Amino acid sequence: MSHDKSNKSDPCTGHEASRIEDLERTCFVIMPFGRKEVDGREVDFTAIYKQLFEPAINAARTPEGEALIPKPTDMEAFSGSINQDMFEYIMYSRVAFADISGFNPNVFYEIGARHATQEAGTVIFRQGRQSIPFDIATIKVFEYCDPTIPGADESRDLITRVLTDTLKRNRLDSPVRLALRSQCRPPGIPGERGLILDSRSAKAVS
């Protein structure tokens, strides 16, 4: 008797399907954790995630009406190497939420990896008044308030609204993909390499 490899009873196939379904609802959170200094004061980012980011993300909805699932950066992997699962979340989550407060280098690395692979679905927030680094100066960066000070409710509503609108509009927000998109084959010049971009990957073709 022949066996269909696409049989849904196959545990591997079922696991992969479940994984893809989860990623379609995942909001991957790129941020520092623990206590860090921002603008001369100590900030508890773990508390900010629990009190502000997590409930705000839970309240956001996909265009299909599904609730987003927040997935924070693994704190152990965050201070060391990034494993396979971490890269999958960075690259394939439905949306990525990044907090650049304090300009943590790991945060910027993960934003860069996200921008290289996804042309849409990345939102960036910060607290404080530090100048935004040149490389992302053209990107819209939203501000939020520390939940321990007045204004947290407004910040929570803003995060929810931005995430929901970003998923609904699905507009290009990656400067990397925008630059690659402009590199098309010059007309009448054979042998030049152009770029074909889809929603998940970028590849060159001759």
GROMACS .gro file of C-alpha atoms in nm:
model
  206
    1MET     CA    1   0.000   0.000   0.000
    2SER     CA    2   0.138   0.341  -0.097
    3HIS     CA    3   0.180   0.620   0.154
    4ASP     CA    4   0.106   0.983   0.079
    5LYS     CA    5   0.390   1.193   0.225
    6SER     CA    6   0.154   1.487   0.258
    7ASN     CA    7  -0.075   1.290   0.490
    8LYS     CA    8  -0.179   1.517   0.773
    9SER     CA    9  -0.132   1.235   1.020
   10ASP     CA   10   0.242   1.258   0.963
   11PRO     CA   11   0.370   1.407   1.293
   12CYS     CA   12   0.640   1.609   1.113
   13THR     CA   13   0.388   1.756   0.868
   14GLY     CA   14   0.148   1.831   1.151
   15HIS     CA   15   0.422   2.001   1.353
   16GLU     CA   16   0.530   2.215   1.058
   17ALA     CA   17   0.171   2.318   0.985
   18SER     CA   18   0.119   2.412   1.350
   19ARG     CA   19   0.445   2.607   1.351
   20ILE     CA   20   0.346   2.805   1.041
   21GLU     CA   21   0.004   2.877   1.189
   22ASP     CA   22   0.162   3.005   1.510
   23LEU     CA   23   0.406   3.230   1.321
   24GLU     CA   24   0.115   3.383   1.128
   25ARG     CA   25  -0.019   3.512   1.460
   26THR     CA   26   0.313   3.585   1.631
   27CYS     CA   27   0.437   3.929   1.726
   28PHE     CA   28   0.807   3.884   1.791
   29VAL     CA   29   0.932   4.132   2.051
   30ILE     CA   30   1.286   4.264   2.003
   31MET     CA   31   1.400   4.449   2.315
   32PRO     CA   32   1.647   4.457   2.604
   33PHE     CA   33   1.560   4.273   2.925
   34GLY     CA   34   1.649   4.338   3.286
   35ARG     CA   35   1.757   4.675   3.419
   36LYS     CA   36   1.935   4.906   3.175
   37GLU     CA   37   2.024   5.274   3.175
   38VAL     CA   38   1.827   5.504   2.943
   39ASP     CA   39   1.887   5.879   2.939
   40GLY     CA   40   2.067   5.866   3.274
   41ARG     CA   41   1.804   5.665   3.461
   42GLU     CA   42   1.760   5.295   3.531
   43VAL     CA   43   1.479   5.127   3.340
   44ASP     CA   44   1.332   4.784   3.418
   45PHE     CA   45   1.260   4.644   3.071
   46THR     CA   46   1.128   4.315   3.202
   47ALA     CA   47   0.857   4.506   3.392
   48ILE     CA   48   0.785   4.716   3.083
   49TYR     CA   49   0.725   4.402   2.880
   50LYS     CA   50   0.489   4.255   3.139
   51GLN     CA   51   0.300   4.573   3.222
   52LEU     CA   52   0.289   4.745   2.883
   53PHE     CA   53   0.404   4.554   2.577
   54GLU     CA   54   0.243   4.217   2.648
   55PRO     CA   55  -0.112   4.347   2.716
   56ALA     CA   56  -0.089   4.592   2.425
   57ILE     CA   57   0.012   4.317   2.183
   58ASN     CA   58  -0.256   4.082   2.316
   59ALA     CA   59  -0.517   4.347   2.239
   60ALA     CA   60  -0.405   4.387   1.874
   61ARG     CA   61  -0.582   4.196   1.598
   62THR     CA   62  -0.477   4.061   1.260
   63PRO     CA   63  -0.688   4.148   0.951
   64GLU     CA   64  -0.844   3.803   0.994
   65GLY     CA   65  -0.964   3.900   1.343
   66GLU     CA   66  -0.713   3.679   1.528
   67ALA     CA   67  -0.539   3.795   1.845
   68LEU     CA   68  -0.163   3.840   1.819
   69ILE     CA   69   0.061   3.616   2.028
   70PRO     CA   70   0.353   3.804   2.187
   71LYS     CA   71   0.685   3.621   2.175
   72PRO     CA   72   0.965   3.803   2.361
   73THR     CA   73   1.330   3.759   2.275
   74ASP     CA   74   1.467   3.463   2.468
   75MET     CA   75   1.666   3.623   2.748
   76GLU     CA   76   1.935   3.355   2.750
   77ALA     CA   77   1.990   3.367   2.374
   78PHE     CA   78   1.971   3.746   2.379
   79SER     CA   79   2.303   3.781   2.559
   80GLY     CA   80   2.473   3.509   2.353
   81SER     CA   81   2.439   3.349   2.011
   82ILE     CA   82   2.106   3.352   1.832
   83ASN     CA   83   1.982   2.999   1.767
   84GLN     CA   84   1.775   2.860   1.479
   85ASP     CA   85   1.441   2.917   1.649
   86MET     CA   86   1.532   3.277   1.720
   87PHE     CA   87   1.612   3.345   1.355
   88GLU     CA   88   1.285   3.184   1.250
   89TYR     CA   89   1.093   3.418   1.477
   90ILE     CA   90   1.289   3.719   1.352
   91MET     CA   91   1.237   3.633   0.987
   92TYR     CA   92   0.892   3.474   0.971
   93SER     CA   93   0.676   3.620   1.249
   94ARG     CA   94   0.369   3.802   1.118
   95VAL     CA   95   0.492   4.122   1.280
   96ALA     CA   96   0.797   4.231   1.478
   97PHE     CA   97   0.785   4.488   1.757
   98ALA     CA   98   1.119   4.650   1.844
   99ASP     CA   99   1.212   4.877   2.136
  100ILE     CA  100   1.534   5.068   2.063
  101SER     CA  101   1.543   5.249   2.399
  102GLY     CA  102   1.901   5.261   2.523
  103PHE     CA  103   2.032   5.167   2.175
  104ASN     CA  104   2.112   4.806   2.264
  105PRO     CA  105   2.337   4.658   1.989
  106ASN     CA  106   2.157   4.321   1.997
  107VAL     CA  107   1.828   4.497   1.928
  108PHE     CA  108   1.971   4.672   1.622
  109TYR     CA  109   2.124   4.347   1.495
  110GLU     CA  110   1.786   4.173   1.511
  111ILE     CA  111   1.609   4.467   1.346
  112GLY     CA  112   1.862   4.448   1.062
  113ALA     CA  113   1.800   4.075   1.019
  114ARG     CA  114   1.426   4.140   1.013
  115HIS     CA  115   1.452   4.423   0.759
  116ALA     CA  116   1.668   4.206   0.531
  117THR     CA  117   1.403   3.933   0.510
  118GLN     CA  118   1.065   4.105   0.551
  119GLU     CA  119   0.960   4.410   0.356
  120ALA     CA  120   0.663   4.483   0.584
  121GLY     CA  121   0.546   4.414   0.937
  122THR     CA  122   0.813   4.578   1.156
  123VAL     CA  123   0.728   4.852   1.404
  124ILE     CA  124   0.978   5.043   1.616
  125PHE     CA  125   0.920   5.218   1.949
  126ARG     CA  126   1.140   5.396   2.202
  127GLN     CA  127   1.132   5.602   2.519
  128GLY     CA  128   1.361   5.894   2.586
  129ARG     CA  129   1.484   6.174   2.365
  130GLN     CA  130   1.813   6.040   2.231
  131SER     CA  131   1.888   6.117   1.868
  132ILE     CA  132   1.792   5.830   1.640
  133PRO     CA  133   2.095   5.670   1.468
  134PHE     CA  134   2.150   5.778   1.107
  135ASP     CA  135   2.087   5.434   0.954
  136ILE     CA  136   1.725   5.428   1.074
  137ALA     CA  137   1.660   5.803   1.080
  138THR     CA  138   1.418   5.770   0.787
  139ILE     CA  139   1.205   5.508   0.966
  140LYS     CA  140   0.902   5.608   1.170
  141VAL     CA  141   0.984   5.553   1.539
  142PHE     CA  142   0.696   5.582   1.787
  143GLU     CA  143   0.740   5.692   2.148
  144TYR     CA  144   0.597   5.526   2.457
  145CYS     CA  145   0.594   5.610   2.826
  146ASP     CA  146   0.740   5.395   3.101
  147PRO     CA  147   0.439   5.222   3.265
  148THR     CA  148   0.558   5.340   3.608
  149ILE     CA  149   0.484   5.701   3.515
  150PRO     CA  150   0.161   5.873   3.398
  151GLY     CA  151   0.070   5.813   3.035
  152ALA     CA  152   0.104   5.436   3.024
  153ASP     CA  153  -0.260   5.380   2.923
  154GLU     CA  154  -0.216   5.606   2.621
  155SER     CA  155   0.103   5.421   2.528
  156ARG     CA  156  -0.073   5.086   2.553
  157ASP     CA  157  -0.351   5.205   2.324
  158LEU     CA  158  -0.097   5.350   2.079
  159ILE     CA  159   0.099   5.023   2.056
  160THR     CA  160  -0.220   4.825   1.996
  161ARG     CA  161  -0.337   5.068   1.729
  162VAL     CA  162  -0.002   5.080   1.549
  163LEU     CA  163   0.026   4.700   1.538
  164THR     CA  164  -0.331   4.657   1.412
  165ASP     CA  165  -0.293   4.929   1.145
  166THR     CA  166   0.045   4.794   1.033
  167LEU     CA  167  -0.103   4.450   0.970
  168LYS     CA  168  -0.405   4.597   0.795
  169ARG     CA  169  -0.210   4.828   0.562
  170ASN     CA  170   0.083   4.590   0.500
  171ARG     CA  171   0.301   4.873   0.368
  172LEU     CA  172   0.670   4.840   0.291
  173ASP     CA  173   0.864   4.954   0.600
  174SER     CA  174   1.207   4.798   0.542
  175PRO     CA  175   1.473   5.038   0.410
  176VAL     CA  176   1.680   4.735   0.307
  177ARG     CA  177   1.406   4.587   0.092
  178LEU     CA  178   1.321   4.930  -0.046
  179ALA     CA  179   1.680   4.972  -0.164
  180LEU     CA  180   1.688   4.623  -0.316
  181ARG     CA  181   1.356   4.677  -0.490
  182SER     CA  182   1.503   4.974  -0.679
  183GLN     CA  183   1.779   4.755  -0.827
  184CYS     CA  184   1.607   4.636  -1.142
  185ARG     CA  185   1.768   4.510  -1.463
  186PRO     CA  186   1.878   4.802  -1.689
  187PRO     CA  187   1.682   4.778  -2.017
  188GLY     CA  188   1.873   4.649  -2.320
  189ILE     CA  189   2.176   4.531  -2.122
  190PRO     CA  190   2.197   4.149  -2.129
  191GLY     CA  191   2.368   3.963  -1.850
  192GLU     CA  192   2.295   4.221  -1.579
  193ARG     CA  193   2.157   4.078  -1.260
  194GLY     CA  194   1.817   4.188  -1.138
  195LEU     CA  195   1.636   4.120  -0.814
  196ILE     CA  196   1.313   3.931  -0.768
  197LEU     CA  197   1.160   3.989  -0.427
  198ASP     CA  198   0.874   3.803  -0.270
  199SER     CA  199   0.721   3.839   0.076
  200ARG     CA  200   0.960   3.592   0.237
  201SER     CA  201   1.294   3.604   0.059
  202ALA     CA  202   1.519   3.794  -0.180
  203LYS     CA  203   1.710   3.619  -0.455
  204ALA     CA  204   1.911   3.728  -0.759
  205VAL     CA  205   1.851   3.594  -1.105
  206SER     CA  206   2.054   3.636  -1.422
   0.00000   0.00000   0.00000
